[in-house]
mmCIF file of C-alpha atoms and ligand atoms in Angstrom:
data_model
loop_
_atom_site.group_PDB
_atom_site.id
_atom_site.type_symbol
_atom_site.label_atom_id
_atom_site.label_comp_id
_atom_site.label_asym_id
_atom_site.label_seq_id
_atom_site.Cartn_x
_atom_site.Cartn_y
_atom_site.Cartn_z
ATOM 1 C CA MET A 1320 0.000 0.000 0.000
ATOM 2 C CA ASN A 1321 1.253 3.482 -0.835
ATOM 3 C CA HIS A 1322 1.195 5.480 2.405
ATOM 4 C CA SER A 1323 2.285 8.684 0.726
ATOM 5 C CA LYS A 1324 -0.735 8.560 -1.546
ATOM 6 C CA LEU A 1325 -3.020 7.892 1.390
ATOM 7 C CA ARG A 1326 -1.786 10.971 3.168
ATOM 8 C CA VAL A 1327 -1.983 13.105 0.061
ATOM 9 C CA HIS A 1328 -5.515 11.961 -0.597
ATOM 10 C CA GLY A 1329 -6.452 12.971 2.952
ATOM 11 C CA ARG A 1330 -5.610 16.620 2.214
ATOM 12 C CA GLU A 1331 -7.961 19.093 0.655
ATOM 13 C CA SER A 1332 -5.722 20.857 -1.778
ATOM 14 C CA GLY A 1333 -4.515 21.188 -5.302
ATOM 15 C CA THR A 1334 -1.668 18.889 -4.335
ATOM 16 C CA GLU A 1335 -4.069 15.960 -4.423
ATOM 17 C CA LEU A 1336 -4.862 16.581 -8.065
ATOM 18 C CA LEU A 1337 -1.203 16.989 -8.917
ATOM 19 C CA ASP A 1338 -0.252 13.743 -7.252
ATOM 20 C CA ARG A 1339 -3.056 11.798 -8.900
ATOM 21 C CA ALA A 1340 -2.068 13.241 -12.237
ATOM 22 C CA LEU A 1341 1.487 12.055 -11.903
ATOM 23 C CA GLY A 1342 1.305 8.461 -13.022
ATOM 24 C CA ARG A 1343 4.278 6.670 -14.534
ATOM 25 C CA GLN A 1344 3.560 7.928 -18.051
ATOM 26 C CA GLU A 1345 3.298 11.529 -16.892
ATOM 27 C CA ILE A 1346 6.579 11.251 -15.013
ATOM 28 C CA LEU A 1347 8.204 9.845 -18.144
ATOM 29 C CA GLY A 1348 6.670 12.634 -20.208
ATOM 30 C CA TRP A 1349 8.203 15.293 -17.947
ATOM 31 C CA LEU A 1350 11.591 13.579 -17.996
ATOM 32 C CA HIS A 1351 11.550 13.828 -21.807
ATOM 33 C CA GLU A 1352 10.054 17.352 -21.940
ATOM 34 C CA ALA A 1353 12.223 19.954 -23.690
ATOM 35 C CA ASP A 1354 9.736 22.812 -24.116
ATOM 36 C CA GLU A 1355 10.805 25.604 -21.737
ATOM 37 C CA ALA A 1356 7.332 27.094 -21.464
ATOM 38 C CA LYS A 1357 5.859 23.744 -20.444
ATOM 39 C CA LEU A 1358 8.671 23.169 -17.981
ATOM 40 C CA GLU A 1359 7.798 26.514 -16.384
ATOM 41 C CA THR A 1360 4.488 24.951 -15.325
ATOM 42 C CA LEU A 1361 6.362 22.046 -13.710
ATOM 43 C CA TRP A 1362 8.622 24.459 -11.792
ATOM 44 C CA ARG A 1363 5.599 26.482 -10.665
ATOM 45 C CA GLN A 1364 3.698 23.376 -9.532
ATOM 46 C CA ALA A 1365 6.668 22.034 -7.596
ATOM 47 C CA ASP A 1366 7.209 25.428 -5.949
ATOM 48 C CA ALA A 1367 3.514 25.636 -4.986
ATOM 49 C CA VAL A 1368 3.552 22.113 -3.495
ATOM 50 C CA ARG A 1369 6.723 22.997 -1.587
ATOM 51 C CA ARG A 1370 5.225 26.199 -0.174
ATOM 52 C CA GLU A 1371 1.960 24.525 0.764
ATOM 53 C CA ASN A 1372 3.546 21.517 2.491
ATOM 54 C CA VAL A 1373 6.833 22.627 4.007
ATOM 55 C CA GLY A 1374 6.598 26.431 3.831
ATOM 56 C CA ASP A 1375 9.212 29.029 2.944
ATOM 57 C CA ALA A 1376 11.854 27.976 5.452
ATOM 58 C CA VAL A 1377 15.156 26.707 4.105
ATOM 59 C CA HIS A 1378 16.680 24.343 6.661
ATOM 60 C CA LEU A 1379 20.438 24.434 6.974
ATOM 61 C CA ARG A 1380 22.410 21.356 7.908
ATOM 62 C CA GLY A 1381 26.080 21.383 8.837
ATOM 63 C CA LEU A 1382 27.874 18.600 6.951
ATOM 64 C CA VAL A 1383 30.951 17.003 8.511
ATOM 65 C CA GLU A 1384 32.806 14.469 6.377
ATOM 66 C CA ILE A 1385 34.250 12.467 9.260
ATOM 67 C CA SER A 1386 36.272 9.896 7.262
ATOM 68 C CA ASN A 1387 37.157 9.222 3.630
ATOM 69 C CA SER A 1388 38.101 5.581 4.233
ATOM 70 C CA CYS A 1389 35.813 3.014 2.676
ATOM 71 C CA VAL A 1390 35.701 -0.761 2.335
ATOM 72 C CA ARG A 1391 33.510 -0.640 -0.781
ATOM 73 C CA GLN A 1392 34.412 -0.559 -4.453
ATOM 74 C CA CYS A 1393 31.573 1.506 -5.938
ATOM 75 C CA GLY A 1394 32.400 1.994 -9.601
ATOM 76 C CA TYR A 1395 31.508 5.698 -9.546
ATOM 77 C CA CYS A 1396 33.039 7.049 -6.323
ATOM 78 C CA GLY A 1397 36.498 8.486 -5.710
ATOM 79 C CA LEU A 1398 36.516 7.194 -2.108
ATOM 80 C CA ARG A 1399 36.343 3.542 -3.236
ATOM 81 C CA ALA A 1400 38.837 1.269 -1.486
ATOM 82 C CA GLY A 1401 40.666 0.634 -4.767
ATOM 83 C CA ASN A 1402 41.649 4.288 -5.224
ATOM 84 C CA SER A 1403 45.183 4.019 -3.849
ATOM 85 C CA ALA A 1404 46.030 7.587 -4.950
ATOM 86 C CA LEU A 1405 43.786 9.050 -2.243
ATOM 87 C CA ALA A 1406 45.334 9.921 1.143
ATOM 88 C CA ARG A 1407 42.922 8.712 3.820
ATOM 89 C CA TYR A 1408 41.864 10.484 7.023
ATOM 90 C CA ARG A 1409 39.550 9.920 9.952
ATOM 91 C CA MET A 1410 38.582 12.839 12.205
ATOM 92 C CA SER A 1411 39.010 12.655 15.965
ATOM 93 C CA ALA A 1412 36.074 13.005 18.348
ATOM 94 C CA ASP A 1413 37.257 16.465 19.407
ATOM 95 C CA GLU A 1414 37.560 17.610 15.783
ATOM 96 C CA ILE A 1415 34.001 16.432 15.081
ATOM 97 C CA LEU A 1416 32.705 18.134 18.220
ATOM 98 C CA ALA A 1417 34.375 21.395 17.182
ATOM 99 C CA CYS A 1418 32.433 21.229 13.869
ATOM 100 C CA ALA A 1419 29.172 20.527 15.712
ATOM 101 C CA HIS A 1420 29.756 23.593 17.900
ATOM 102 C CA LEU A 1421 30.384 25.639 14.736
ATOM 103 C CA ALA A 1422 27.037 24.393 13.341
ATOM 104 C CA ARG A 1423 25.308 25.529 16.506
ATOM 105 C CA GLN A 1424 27.094 28.889 16.417
ATOM 106 C CA TYR A 1425 25.848 29.452 12.835
ATOM 107 C CA GLY A 1426 22.293 28.620 13.939
ATOM 108 C CA TYR A 1427 22.020 25.331 12.031
ATOM 109 C CA GLY A 1428 19.566 22.831 13.536
ATOM 110 C CA THR A 1429 21.290 19.648 12.403
ATOM 111 C CA VAL A 1430 24.736 18.181 12.080
ATOM 112 C CA VAL A 1431 25.193 15.531 9.373
ATOM 113 C CA MET A 1432 28.082 13.087 9.785
ATOM 114 C CA GLN A 1433 29.008 11.478 6.472
ATOM 115 C CA ALA A 1434 31.806 9.043 5.603
ATOM 116 C CA GLY A 1435 32.833 6.094 3.542
ATOM 117 C CA GLU A 1436 31.798 2.719 4.945
ATOM 118 C CA ASP A 1437 34.650 2.784 7.418
ATOM 119 C CA TYR A 1438 34.815 0.089 10.112
ATOM 120 C CA GLY A 1439 37.637 2.068 11.699
ATOM 121 C CA ILE A 1440 34.670 4.128 12.923
ATOM 122 C CA GLY A 1441 33.819 1.815 15.818
ATOM 123 C CA ALA A 1442 30.149 1.526 16.726
ATOM 124 C CA ASP A 1443 30.734 2.323 20.414
ATOM 125 C CA TRP A 1444 33.161 5.123 19.651
ATOM 126 C CA LEU A 1445 30.639 6.845 17.372
ATOM 127 C CA ALA A 1446 27.832 6.298 19.898
ATOM 128 C CA GLY A 1447 29.991 8.268 22.353
ATOM 129 C CA VAL A 1448 30.462 11.065 19.808
ATOM 130 C CA ILE A 1449 26.699 11.211 19.201
ATOM 131 C CA ARG A 1450 26.027 11.423 22.947
ATOM 132 C CA ARG A 1451 28.541 14.254 23.295
ATOM 133 C CA ILE A 1452 26.990 16.186 20.375
ATOM 134 C CA LYS A 1453 23.557 15.797 21.929
ATOM 135 C CA ALA A 1454 24.728 16.793 25.405
ATOM 136 C CA GLU A 1455 26.876 19.743 24.311
ATOM 137 C CA THR A 1456 24.828 21.193 21.401
ATOM 138 C CA ASN A 1457 21.366 19.530 21.400
ATOM 139 C CA LEU A 1458 21.477 19.516 17.589
ATOM 140 C CA ALA A 1459 19.596 16.924 15.553
ATOM 141 C CA VAL A 1460 22.068 14.282 14.360
ATOM 142 C CA THR A 1461 21.940 12.771 10.882
ATOM 143 C CA LEU A 1462 24.207 9.899 9.865
ATOM 144 C CA SER A 1463 25.283 8.796 6.389
ATOM 145 C CA LEU A 1464 27.830 6.065 6.981
ATOM 146 C CA GLY A 1465 26.918 3.380 4.468
ATOM 147 C CA GLU A 1466 25.614 -0.145 4.912
ATOM 148 C CA ARG A 1467 26.517 -0.785 8.533
ATOM 149 C CA PRO A 1468 25.116 -3.862 10.331
ATOM 150 C CA GLU A 1469 21.867 -3.512 12.251
ATOM 151 C CA PRO A 1470 23.467 -3.609 15.752
ATOM 152 C CA ASP A 1471 25.578 -0.550 14.820
ATOM 153 C CA LEU A 1472 22.550 1.309 13.466
ATOM 154 C CA ALA A 1473 20.503 0.377 16.565
ATOM 155 C CA GLY A 1474 23.257 1.484 18.944
ATOM 156 C CA TRP A 1475 23.590 4.882 17.248
ATOM 157 C CA ARG A 1476 19.832 5.354 17.396
ATOM 158 C CA ARG A 1477 19.889 4.560 21.134
ATOM 159 C CA ALA A 1478 22.721 7.071 21.535
ATOM 160 C CA GLY A 1479 20.440 9.761 20.094
ATOM 161 C CA ALA A 1480 20.943 9.801 16.296
ATOM 162 C CA ASP A 1481 17.757 11.063 14.666
ATOM 163 C CA ARG A 1482 18.113 10.486 10.917
ATOM 164 C CA TYR A 1483 19.980 8.304 8.448
ATOM 165 C CA LEU A 1484 20.703 8.896 4.756
ATOM 166 C CA LEU A 1485 21.350 5.965 2.432
ATOM 167 C CA ARG A 1486 20.765 6.457 -1.287
ATOM 168 C CA PHE A 1487 19.600 3.390 -3.195
ATOM 169 C CA GLU A 1488 21.418 5.015 -6.179
ATOM 170 C CA THR A 1489 19.228 3.388 -8.862
ATOM 171 C CA SER A 1490 16.146 1.148 -8.773
ATOM 172 C CA ASP A 1491 17.459 -0.873 -11.736
ATOM 173 C CA PRO A 1492 18.767 -4.049 -10.030
ATOM 174 C CA ASP A 1493 21.138 -5.014 -12.863
ATOM 175 C CA LEU A 1494 22.672 -1.548 -13.081
ATOM 176 C CA TYR A 1495 22.980 -1.424 -9.273
ATOM 177 C CA ARG A 1496 24.828 -4.745 -9.162
ATOM 178 C CA LEU A 1497 27.122 -3.619 -11.976
ATOM 179 C CA ILE A 1498 28.232 -0.354 -10.384
ATOM 180 C CA HIS A 1499 27.896 -1.247 -6.679
ATOM 181 C CA PRO A 1500 29.538 -4.623 -6.030
ATOM 182 C CA SER A 1501 28.640 -6.506 -2.870
ATOM 183 C CA LEU A 1502 31.272 -7.281 -0.254
ATOM 184 C CA PRO A 1503 32.220 -10.980 -0.075
ATOM 185 C CA GLY A 1504 29.417 -12.810 1.748
ATOM 186 C CA ARG A 1505 27.363 -9.640 2.192
ATOM 187 C CA PRO A 1506 24.937 -8.931 -0.639
ATOM 188 C CA SER A 1507 24.184 -5.219 -0.843
ATOM 189 C CA ASN A 1508 20.487 -4.502 -0.312
ATOM 190 C CA ARG A 1509 20.016 -0.838 0.459
ATOM 191 C CA LEU A 1510 16.207 -1.046 0.246
ATOM 192 C CA ALA A 1511 16.208 -3.654 3.044
ATOM 193 C CA ILE A 1512 18.476 -1.427 5.162
ATOM 194 C CA LEU A 1513 16.097 1.505 4.612
ATOM 195 C CA ALA A 1514 13.283 -0.662 6.031
ATOM 196 C CA THR A 1515 15.482 -1.518 9.036
ATOM 197 C CA LEU A 1516 16.245 2.160 9.624
ATOM 198 C CA ARG A 1517 12.536 2.949 9.586
ATOM 199 C CA ARG A 1518 11.850 0.154 12.067
ATOM 200 C CA LEU A 1519 14.590 1.469 14.371
ATOM 201 C CA GLY A 1520 12.815 4.837 14.433
ATOM 202 C CA TYR A 1521 15.145 6.885 12.250
ATOM 203 C CA GLU A 1522 13.814 9.565 9.938
ATOM 204 C CA THR A 1523 14.914 7.937 6.740
ATOM 205 C CA GLY A 1524 16.394 9.488 3.626
ATOM 206 C CA SER A 1525 17.430 8.076 0.300
ATOM 207 C CA GLY A 1526 17.976 9.149 -3.272
ATOM 208 C CA VAL A 1527 19.687 8.429 -6.561
ATOM 209 C CA MET A 1528 22.319 9.729 -8.927
ATOM 210 C CA ILE A 1529 21.006 11.116 -12.202
ATOM 211 C CA GLY A 1530 22.672 10.254 -15.491
ATOM 212 C CA ILE A 1531 24.614 7.164 -14.422
ATOM 213 C CA PRO A 1532 25.904 5.494 -17.614
ATOM 214 C CA GLY A 1533 23.316 2.793 -18.378
ATOM 215 C CA GLN A 1534 20.432 4.570 -16.573
ATOM 216 C CA SER A 1535 17.326 4.647 -18.762
ATOM 217 C CA PHE A 1536 14.425 7.107 -18.585
ATOM 218 C CA GLU A 1537 12.161 4.219 -17.548
ATOM 219 C CA SER A 1538 14.387 3.333 -14.613
ATOM 220 C CA LEU A 1539 14.604 6.985 -13.510
ATOM 221 C CA ALA A 1540 10.786 7.167 -13.569
ATOM 222 C CA GLU A 1541 10.802 3.986 -11.438
ATOM 223 C CA ASP A 1542 13.227 5.699 -9.018
ATOM 224 C CA ILE A 1543 10.754 8.554 -8.554
ATOM 225 C CA ASP A 1544 7.876 6.111 -8.037
ATOM 226 C CA THR A 1545 10.044 4.301 -5.481
ATOM 227 C CA PHE A 1546 10.541 7.547 -3.513
ATOM 228 C CA ARG A 1547 6.745 7.777 -3.350
ATOM 229 C CA ALA A 1548 6.289 4.110 -2.385
ATOM 230 C CA LEU A 1549 8.911 4.318 0.374
ATOM 231 C CA ASP A 1550 7.284 7.464 1.783
ATOM 232 C CA LEU A 1551 10.760 8.884 2.420
ATOM 233 C CA ASP A 1552 11.346 11.621 4.985
ATOM 234 C CA MET A 1553 14.296 12.991 2.990
ATOM 235 C CA VAL A 1554 15.189 12.623 -0.679
ATOM 236 C CA GLY A 1555 18.561 13.696 -2.075
ATOM 237 C CA VAL A 1556 19.221 13.568 -5.807
ATOM 238 C CA GLY A 1557 22.170 14.873 -7.769
ATOM 239 C CA PRO A 1558 23.936 14.431 -11.079
ATOM 240 C CA TYR A 1559 26.372 11.582 -11.578
ATOM 241 C CA ILE A 1560 29.771 13.277 -11.999
ATOM 242 C CA CYS A 1561 32.573 11.339 -13.649
ATOM 243 C CA HIS A 1562 35.678 10.670 -11.530
ATOM 244 C CA PRO A 1563 38.708 9.627 -13.616
ATOM 245 C CA ALA A 1564 40.121 7.354 -10.866
ATOM 246 C CA THR A 1565 37.077 5.043 -10.935
ATOM 247 C CA PRO A 1566 36.038 2.138 -13.190
ATOM 248 C CA LEU A 1567 33.141 4.145 -14.690
ATOM 249 C CA GLY A 1568 35.455 7.109 -15.219
ATOM 250 C CA GLN A 1569 37.883 4.827 -17.056
ATOM 251 C CA GLY A 1570 35.222 3.438 -19.363
ATOM 252 C CA LYS A 1571 34.953 0.077 -17.554
ATOM 253 C CA TRP A 1572 31.821 -1.476 -16.001
ATOM 254 C CA LEU A 1573 29.784 0.440 -18.563
ATOM 255 C CA ARG A 1574 26.368 -0.566 -19.778
ATOM 256 C CA LEU A 1575 25.813 1.337 -22.984
ATOM 257 C CA LEU A 1576 22.314 2.391 -23.987
ATOM 258 C CA PRO A 1577 21.116 3.931 -27.249
ATOM 259 C CA GLU A 1578 21.539 7.701 -26.994
ATOM 260 C CA ASP A 1579 17.791 8.382 -26.825
ATOM 261 C CA GLU A 1580 17.387 5.944 -23.881
ATOM 262 C CA GLN A 1581 20.316 7.170 -21.749
ATOM 263 C CA VAL A 1582 19.419 9.778 -19.091
ATOM 264 C CA PRO A 1583 21.793 12.753 -19.433
ATOM 265 C CA ASN A 1584 23.544 13.943 -16.261
ATOM 266 C CA THR A 1585 22.543 17.527 -16.980
ATOM 267 C CA GLU A 1586 21.512 20.315 -14.693
ATOM 268 C CA LEU A 1587 18.078 20.437 -16.338
ATOM 269 C CA MET A 1588 17.483 16.746 -15.668
ATOM 270 C CA VAL A 1589 18.329 17.262 -11.976
ATOM 271 C CA TYR A 1590 15.787 20.113 -11.699
ATOM 272 C CA LYS A 1591 13.151 17.918 -13.302
ATOM 273 C CA VAL A 1592 13.789 15.136 -10.796
ATOM 274 C CA VAL A 1593 13.809 17.582 -7.848
ATOM 275 C CA ALA A 1594 10.480 19.044 -9.013
ATOM 276 C CA LEU A 1595 8.835 15.648 -9.641
ATOM 277 C CA THR A 1596 10.118 14.379 -6.289
ATOM 278 C CA ARG A 1597 8.539 17.337 -4.509
ATOM 279 C CA ILE A 1598 5.200 16.583 -6.166
ATOM 280 C CA VAL A 1599 5.207 12.852 -5.282
ATOM 281 C CA CYS A 1600 6.737 13.357 -1.784
ATOM 282 C CA PRO A 1601 5.145 16.678 -0.765
ATOM 283 C CA GLU A 1602 6.319 16.653 2.867
ATOM 284 C CA ALA A 1603 9.849 15.392 2.354
ATOM 285 C CA ASN A 1604 12.948 17.396 3.136
ATOM 286 C CA ILE A 1605 14.713 17.795 -0.206
ATOM 287 C CA PRO A 1606 18.197 19.315 -0.393
ATOM 288 C CA SER A 1607 19.511 21.454 -3.180
ATOM 289 C CA THR A 1608 22.703 19.414 -3.356
ATOM 290 C CA THR A 1609 26.416 20.197 -3.539
ATOM 291 C CA ALA A 1610 26.568 18.260 -6.808
ATOM 292 C CA LEU A 1611 24.050 20.726 -8.284
ATOM 293 C CA ALA A 1612 26.165 23.647 -7.098
ATOM 294 C CA THR A 1613 29.159 21.901 -8.655
ATOM 295 C CA ILE A 1614 27.662 21.746 -12.148
ATOM 296 C CA ASN A 1615 26.244 25.279 -11.840
ATOM 297 C CA PRO A 1616 28.312 27.231 -9.287
ATOM 298 C CA GLN A 1617 26.589 30.492 -10.209
ATOM 299 C CA ASN A 1618 22.999 29.697 -9.228
ATOM 300 C CA GLY A 1619 22.473 25.913 -9.200
ATOM 301 C CA ARG A 1620 21.554 25.887 -5.525
ATOM 302 C CA GLU A 1621 19.065 28.748 -5.946
ATOM 303 C CA LEU A 1622 17.319 27.138 -8.904
ATOM 304 C CA GLY A 1623 17.044 23.893 -6.905
ATOM 305 C CA LEU A 1624 15.372 25.840 -4.081
ATOM 306 C CA MET A 1625 12.972 27.480 -6.573
ATOM 307 C CA ARG A 1626 11.996 24.119 -8.074
ATOM 308 C CA GLY A 1627 11.080 22.061 -5.024
ATOM 309 C CA ALA A 1628 14.042 21.898 -2.631
ATOM 310 C CA ASN A 1629 13.926 23.221 0.959
ATOM 311 C CA VAL A 1630 17.244 22.169 2.499
ATOM 312 C CA ILE A 1631 20.868 23.232 2.074
ATOM 313 C CA MET A 1632 23.800 21.289 3.453
ATOM 314 C CA ARG A 1633 26.781 23.435 4.351
ATOM 315 C CA ASN A 1634 30.172 21.866 4.463
ATOM 316 C CA LEU A 1635 31.805 22.362 7.873
ATOM 317 C CA THR A 1636 34.603 19.838 7.321
ATOM 318 C CA PRO A 1637 37.995 21.414 8.095
ATOM 319 C CA PRO A 1638 39.517 22.461 4.699
ATOM 320 C CA ALA A 1639 42.548 20.146 5.033
ATOM 321 C CA TYR A 1640 40.212 17.136 5.154
ATOM 322 C CA ARG A 1641 37.631 18.537 2.757
ATOM 323 C CA GLU A 1642 39.956 18.385 -0.223
ATOM 324 C CA LYS A 1643 40.541 14.691 0.522
ATOM 325 C CA TYR A 1644 36.819 13.901 0.509
ATOM 326 C CA GLU A 1645 36.875 13.807 -3.254
ATOM 327 C CA ILE A 1646 33.897 11.660 -4.288
ATOM 328 C CA TYR A 1647 34.062 13.477 -7.641
ATOM 329 C CA PRO A 1648 36.401 16.215 -8.912
ATOM 330 C CA GLY A 1649 35.711 19.934 -8.518
ATOM 331 C CA LYS A 1650 33.237 19.748 -5.600
ATOM 332 C CA ALA A 1651 31.604 23.127 -4.888
ATOM 333 C CA CYS A 1652 32.946 25.241 -2.004
ATOM 334 C CA ILE A 1653 35.962 22.969 -1.607
ATOM 335 C CA ASN A 1654 38.410 25.749 -0.830
ATOM 336 C CA GLU A 1655 36.124 28.126 1.021
ATOM 337 C CA THR A 1656 36.153 28.293 4.774
ATOM 338 C CA ALA A 1657 32.967 27.377 6.602
ATOM 339 C CA GLN A 1658 32.594 31.061 7.559
ATOM 340 C CA ALA A 1659 32.729 32.275 3.930
ATOM 341 C CA CYS A 1660 30.270 29.610 2.802
ATOM 342 C CA HIS A 1661 27.917 30.606 5.601
ATOM 343 C CA MET A 1662 27.909 34.340 4.896
ATOM 344 C CA GLY A 1663 27.236 33.910 1.183
ATOM 345 C CA LEU A 1664 24.435 31.506 1.866
ATOM 346 C CA ARG A 1665 22.269 33.650 4.136
ATOM 347 C CA HIS A 1666 22.260 36.436 1.556
ATOM 348 C CA ARG A 1667 21.410 34.042 -1.286
ATOM 349 C CA ILE A 1668 18.440 32.575 0.595
ATOM 350 C CA GLU A 1669 17.019 35.957 1.568
ATOM 351 C CA THR A 1670 17.328 37.209 -2.022
ATOM 352 C CA LEU A 1671 14.944 34.397 -3.031
ATOM 353 C CA GLY A 1672 12.334 35.711 -0.578
ATOM 354 C CA ARG A 1673 12.812 32.659 1.621
ATOM 355 C CA CYS A 1674 13.837 32.526 5.259
ATOM 356 C CA ILE A 1675 16.235 30.385 7.214
ATOM 357 C CA GLY A 1676 14.467 27.612 9.125
ATOM 358 C CA ALA A 1677 14.693 27.565 12.905
ATOM 359 C CA GLY A 1678 15.046 24.357 14.932
ATOM 360 C CA PRO A 1679 15.943 20.861 13.766
ATOM 361 C CA GLY A 1680 13.761 20.945 10.643
ATOM 362 C CA GLY A 1681 12.524 17.353 10.784
ATOM 363 C CA ARG A 1682 9.680 16.051 8.674
ATOM 364 C CA GLY A 1683 6.417 17.637 9.788
ATOM 365 C CA HIS A 1684 4.450 14.613 10.937
ATOM 366 C CA HIS A 1685 7.118 13.381 13.316
ATOM 367 C CA ALA A 1686 9.253 16.453 13.772
ATOM 368 C CA LEU A 1687 11.893 16.269 16.450
ATOM 369 C CA SER A 1688 11.505 18.247 19.579
HETATM 370 N N1 SAM B 295 29.441 5.931 1.972
HETATM 371 C C1 SAM B 295 28.118 6.376 2.203
HETATM 372 C C2 SAM B 295 27.186 5.860 1.140
HETATM 373 O O1 SAM B 295 27.651 5.369 0.129
HETATM 374 O O2 SAM B 295 25.997 5.932 1.376
HETATM 375 C C3 SAM B 295 27.997 7.886 2.275
HETATM 376 C C4 SAM B 295 28.998 8.680 1.505
HETATM 377 S S1 SAM B 295 28.818 8.535 -0.276
HETATM 378 C C5 SAM B 295 30.175 9.471 -0.836
HETATM 379 C C6 SAM B 295 27.420 9.635 -0.552
HETATM 380 C C7 SAM B 295 26.844 9.633 -1.928
HETATM 381 O O3 SAM B 295 27.771 10.180 -2.839
HETATM 382 C C8 SAM B 295 26.494 8.298 -2.532
HETATM 383 O O4 SAM B 295 25.259 7.817 -2.038
HETATM 384 C C9 SAM B 295 26.449 8.625 -4.024
HETATM 385 O O5 SAM B 295 25.116 8.857 -4.476
HETATM 386 C C10 SAM B 295 27.245 9.936 -4.125
HETATM 387 N N2 SAM B 295 28.330 9.814 -5.110
HETATM 388 C C11 SAM B 295 29.391 8.999 -5.075
HETATM 389 N N3 SAM B 295 30.135 9.136 -6.195
HETATM 390 C C12 SAM B 295 29.503 10.063 -6.956
HETATM 391 C C13 SAM B 295 29.762 10.622 -8.249
HETATM 392 N N4 SAM B 295 30.814 10.255 -8.969
HETATM 393 N N5 SAM B 295 28.901 11.555 -8.736
HETATM 394 C C14 SAM B 295 27.840 11.939 -7.998
HETATM 395 N N6 SAM B 295 27.535 11.453 -6.783
HETATM 396 C C15 SAM B 295 28.359 10.511 -6.270
HETATM 397 FE FE1 SF4 B 296 32.239 4.092 -0.266
HETATM 398 FE FE2 SF4 B 296 29.914 5.442 -0.276
HETATM 399 FE FE3 SF4 B 296 31.839 5.960 -2.095
HETATM 400 FE FE4 SF4 B 296 30.511 3.663 -2.230
HETATM 401 S S1 SF4 B 296 29.634 5.747 -2.490
HETATM 402 S S2 SF4 B 296 32.752 3.909 -2.415
HETATM 403 S S3 SF4 B 296 30.171 3.221 -0.076
HETATM 404 S S4 SF4 B 296 31.951 6.293 0.070
#
């Protein structure tokens, strides 16, 4: 049963009509749409659904990239274990706490700890870090640490972690297996882990990359339908960006599609997916991602916010580590200090007529206190 649809149908609003109208064929139609005037109606609809369901607030999250070590061999990511050219780091508890205090000082409601799937991050050690963040800052804590076993996820939840982000990357099982190999003896099933996270009481976020070589329009439409079916609390989507030190970047592990079937990894395609996601998941927190700002440094983030997004993640990782967290080349804001990023951001948000969200900015129906 589709819980998202049930909730949407319970509301008396234009959103109901929009959601009903967006069947698989309509989603596909929008993904193929090239007419700018028609796309304007999609942007307007997504913006209206955003305003009606999550308001004008833009929630800021402080992102801390706590380790770039990873046991996995994802074919697209610069942090993959096989990238021996990358110098690895792992932040200390005190360094992480200093970033959390910075987030609080800037008025952010949430600190997001992201890393490779790094078992050097011990479950008990991180539980202690989470408890310290809660005790010293009272910020909401989001984790994005890969496919950790259930006892680790449960322990972090007990320690006070509120949310977990784990993209399923693509709903096409063959493409997923091709680009995201399992570890020996541990088949990778991110959808099952998302169900576990839900059961453990996390606010749960997922998402996909757009324009992965071998990703068809049909499978991208299925991704968007899957967001709706999973009733996600957070959905993050961004363009696939080629990294030359990866198998995909070196032309290996490629599934080639006819040109008219391959989803392009363009800025326009990302806006379409952000807008469609807002319409099918009206209450979700949707970030305007760093990857979007990377392909359009001038106003990619702003256009994302105008077309359905309501969250911005600010990078608070100390600059010396930040340049080593190279999941793809040329990441936005890589050389700016956290302070410079922060000042530019407030101005940009206010220029759009939006305001900065107060508090933790959880999903409405089970917002955190
Ligand atoms: N290791 C954790 C995981 O995989 O969930 C969290 C960190 S991982 C770097 C976060 C996300 O980066 C992945 O879910 C993936 O969607 C994205 N990513 C990795 N390589 C990318 C690339 N080349 N282009 C765009 N996004 C990429
Ligand atoms: Fe590791 Fe995540 Fe990169 Fe995969 S996407 S190699 S799990 S950091």
